[in-house]
XYZ file of C-alpha atoms in Angstrom:
192
model
C 106.275 116.218 114.312
C 108.894 115.461 116.958
C 111.973 113.282 116.848
C 109.867 110.174 117.530
C 108.099 110.536 114.186
C 111.353 111.166 112.347
C 112.952 108.146 114.018
C 110.011 105.931 113.053
C 110.145 107.091 109.419
C 113.902 106.381 109.322
C 113.319 102.898 110.772
C 110.597 102.233 108.190
C 112.889 103.387 105.347
C 115.738 101.201 106.619
C 113.432 98.192 106.931
C 112.055 98.747 103.425
C 115.584 99.154 101.998
C 116.650 95.858 103.553
C 113.544 94.103 102.213
C 113.846 95.668 98.747
C 117.510 94.726 98.365
C 116.972 91.252 99.816
C 114.271 90.462 97.275
C 116.318 91.910 94.434
C 119.223 89.640 95.432
C 116.908 86.650 95.926
C 115.611 87.141 92.374
C 119.127 87.512 90.956
C 120.966 84.825 92.953
C 118.312 82.695 94.612
C 117.299 82.615 98.244
C 119.854 80.031 99.399
C 122.785 81.653 97.558
C 122.167 85.114 99.049
C 123.981 85.943 102.292
C 123.071 88.399 105.034
C 126.337 90.261 104.406
C 125.352 90.731 100.736
C 121.905 92.007 101.728
C 123.355 94.418 104.304
C 125.904 95.751 101.823
C 123.265 96.258 99.112
C 120.956 98.027 101.591
C 123.894 100.177 102.779
C 123.579 99.058 106.398
C 125.865 97.068 108.644
C 125.165 93.400 109.379
C 124.450 94.466 112.977
C 121.746 96.837 111.713
C 120.302 94.025 109.576
C 120.016 91.851 112.695
C 118.215 94.619 114.607
C 115.445 94.465 112.001
C 115.523 90.759 111.109
C 116.989 88.180 113.515
C 117.584 85.745 110.619
C 117.438 85.724 106.816
C 114.351 83.524 107.145
C 112.591 86.360 108.994
C 112.668 88.467 105.819
C 110.092 86.179 104.245
C 108.270 84.500 107.108
C 105.575 85.913 109.282
C 104.755 84.865 112.806
C 102.243 87.684 113.167
C 100.351 89.798 110.640
C 99.816 93.120 112.494
C 97.368 94.655 109.985
C 95.060 91.618 110.352
C 95.303 91.493 114.149
C 94.638 95.239 114.434
C 91.729 94.992 111.986
C 90.297 92.009 113.833
C 90.309 93.947 117.098
C 88.106 96.729 115.661
C 85.556 94.509 113.928
C 82.031 94.474 115.358
C 80.852 91.250 116.987
C 79.425 88.637 114.645
C 79.833 85.191 113.147
C 83.498 84.169 112.786
C 83.588 84.122 108.967
C 81.939 87.549 108.773
C 84.341 88.989 111.348
C 87.388 87.513 109.586
C 86.219 88.683 106.155
C 85.784 92.210 107.529
C 89.207 92.030 109.168
C 90.946 90.949 105.948
C 89.172 93.715 104.029
C 90.129 96.318 106.672
C 93.723 95.045 106.830
C 94.224 95.266 103.069
C 92.542 98.685 102.961
C 95.026 99.927 105.589
C 98.016 98.922 103.458
C 99.564 100.967 100.683
C 99.885 99.498 97.203
C 103.636 99.228 97.844
C 103.071 97.262 101.051
C 100.729 94.888 99.221
C 103.303 94.417 96.420
C 106.049 93.793 99.002
C 103.792 91.321 100.812
C 103.111 89.551 97.526
C 106.852 89.260 96.877
C 107.283 87.707 100.327
C 104.471 85.273 99.570
C 106.081 84.185 96.306
C 109.237 83.222 98.169
C 107.341 81.759 101.109
C 105.289 79.564 98.760
C 108.122 78.425 96.497
C 111.178 77.849 98.734
C 110.712 74.603 100.717
C 112.648 75.849 103.773
C 110.329 78.854 103.985
C 107.164 76.772 103.665
C 108.386 74.780 106.670
C 109.378 77.938 108.583
C 105.951 79.504 108.050
C 104.275 76.328 109.301
C 106.437 76.481 112.452
C 105.480 80.107 113.059
C 101.746 79.915 112.320
C 100.498 78.654 115.735
C 101.154 82.042 117.356
C 99.082 83.912 114.771
C 96.320 81.315 114.949
C 96.211 81.437 118.763
C 96.054 85.235 118.822
C 93.378 85.248 116.119
C 91.338 82.612 117.961
C 91.392 84.548 121.221
C 90.182 87.772 119.598
C 87.662 86.008 117.383
C 86.151 84.106 120.326
C 85.279 87.403 122.007
C 83.798 88.776 118.754
C 81.745 85.592 118.200
C 80.719 85.257 121.852
C 82.138 81.771 122.365
C 85.022 79.991 124.062
C 88.285 80.053 122.087
C 88.348 76.250 122.321
C 84.921 75.922 120.647
C 85.242 73.462 117.717
C 82.933 75.654 115.605
C 85.426 78.488 115.932
C 88.266 76.149 114.924
C 86.248 74.983 111.926
C 85.449 78.529 110.783
C 89.085 79.614 111.176
C 90.256 76.501 109.337
C 87.916 77.243 106.435
C 88.938 80.910 106.237
C 92.678 80.332 106.554
C 92.505 77.359 104.188
C 90.884 79.545 101.545
C 93.342 82.390 102.146
C 96.294 79.979 101.930
C 95.078 78.572 98.614
C 94.646 82.087 97.239
C 98.129 83.048 98.479
C 99.593 80.025 96.661
C 97.665 80.871 93.490
C 98.713 84.529 93.766
C 102.361 83.486 94.107
C 102.109 81.850 90.668
C 99.845 84.507 89.098
C 101.231 87.987 89.860
C 98.445 89.588 87.825
C 95.859 88.390 90.321
C 94.291 90.988 92.604
C 94.962 89.014 95.779
C 93.020 91.206 98.216
C 89.941 91.277 95.953
C 90.108 87.520 95.422
C 90.345 86.930 99.192
C 87.244 89.070 99.698
C 85.297 87.286 96.932
C 86.262 83.872 98.263
C 85.327 84.761 101.844
C 82.001 86.182 100.618
C 81.397 82.817 98.949
C 82.239 80.992 102.203
C 80.014 83.405 104.148
C 77.110 82.620 101.817
C 77.425 78.880 102.410
C 79.670 77.894 99.476
C 76.795 77.451 97.066
C 77.785 76.694 93.492
């Protein structure tokens, strides 16, 4: 493997070190009491390096785009929106390591329990929803402004959001499996 692969692995390790130390400090001191300088020092990087990876402290725990889902959505076969989204969530979780899922869960706990982060995630969600809608419209063979597409996305993301909130309060939950079960239930018509 050339220098490009080595460089990418080093970037991934640095990013993970920043995230790991940030969450350790958040647990110990609280989100609001933890500074960027403290995170950088704990991760053994300079504040300038921190800012290359995360423009703000908020960016450690907010998501304006979920690359594994977008990539998984792009490779799904055409079909009804709920089926395509269920397959994409399954593929996205399958592409992640257990450590990445645990780290994502830790982010979700903070995102669901710190009011400033709930608001930040709401501000950032339109980009993800727009990108998802555009890809999903092609997969479903409809216009991305079709109200049926909006309704299907609303149902799926509503369910996923409720599971994320539940998972934030129940760390023993298998979040990816629960998402799949819930979307299977939606796909089947929500029969009781």
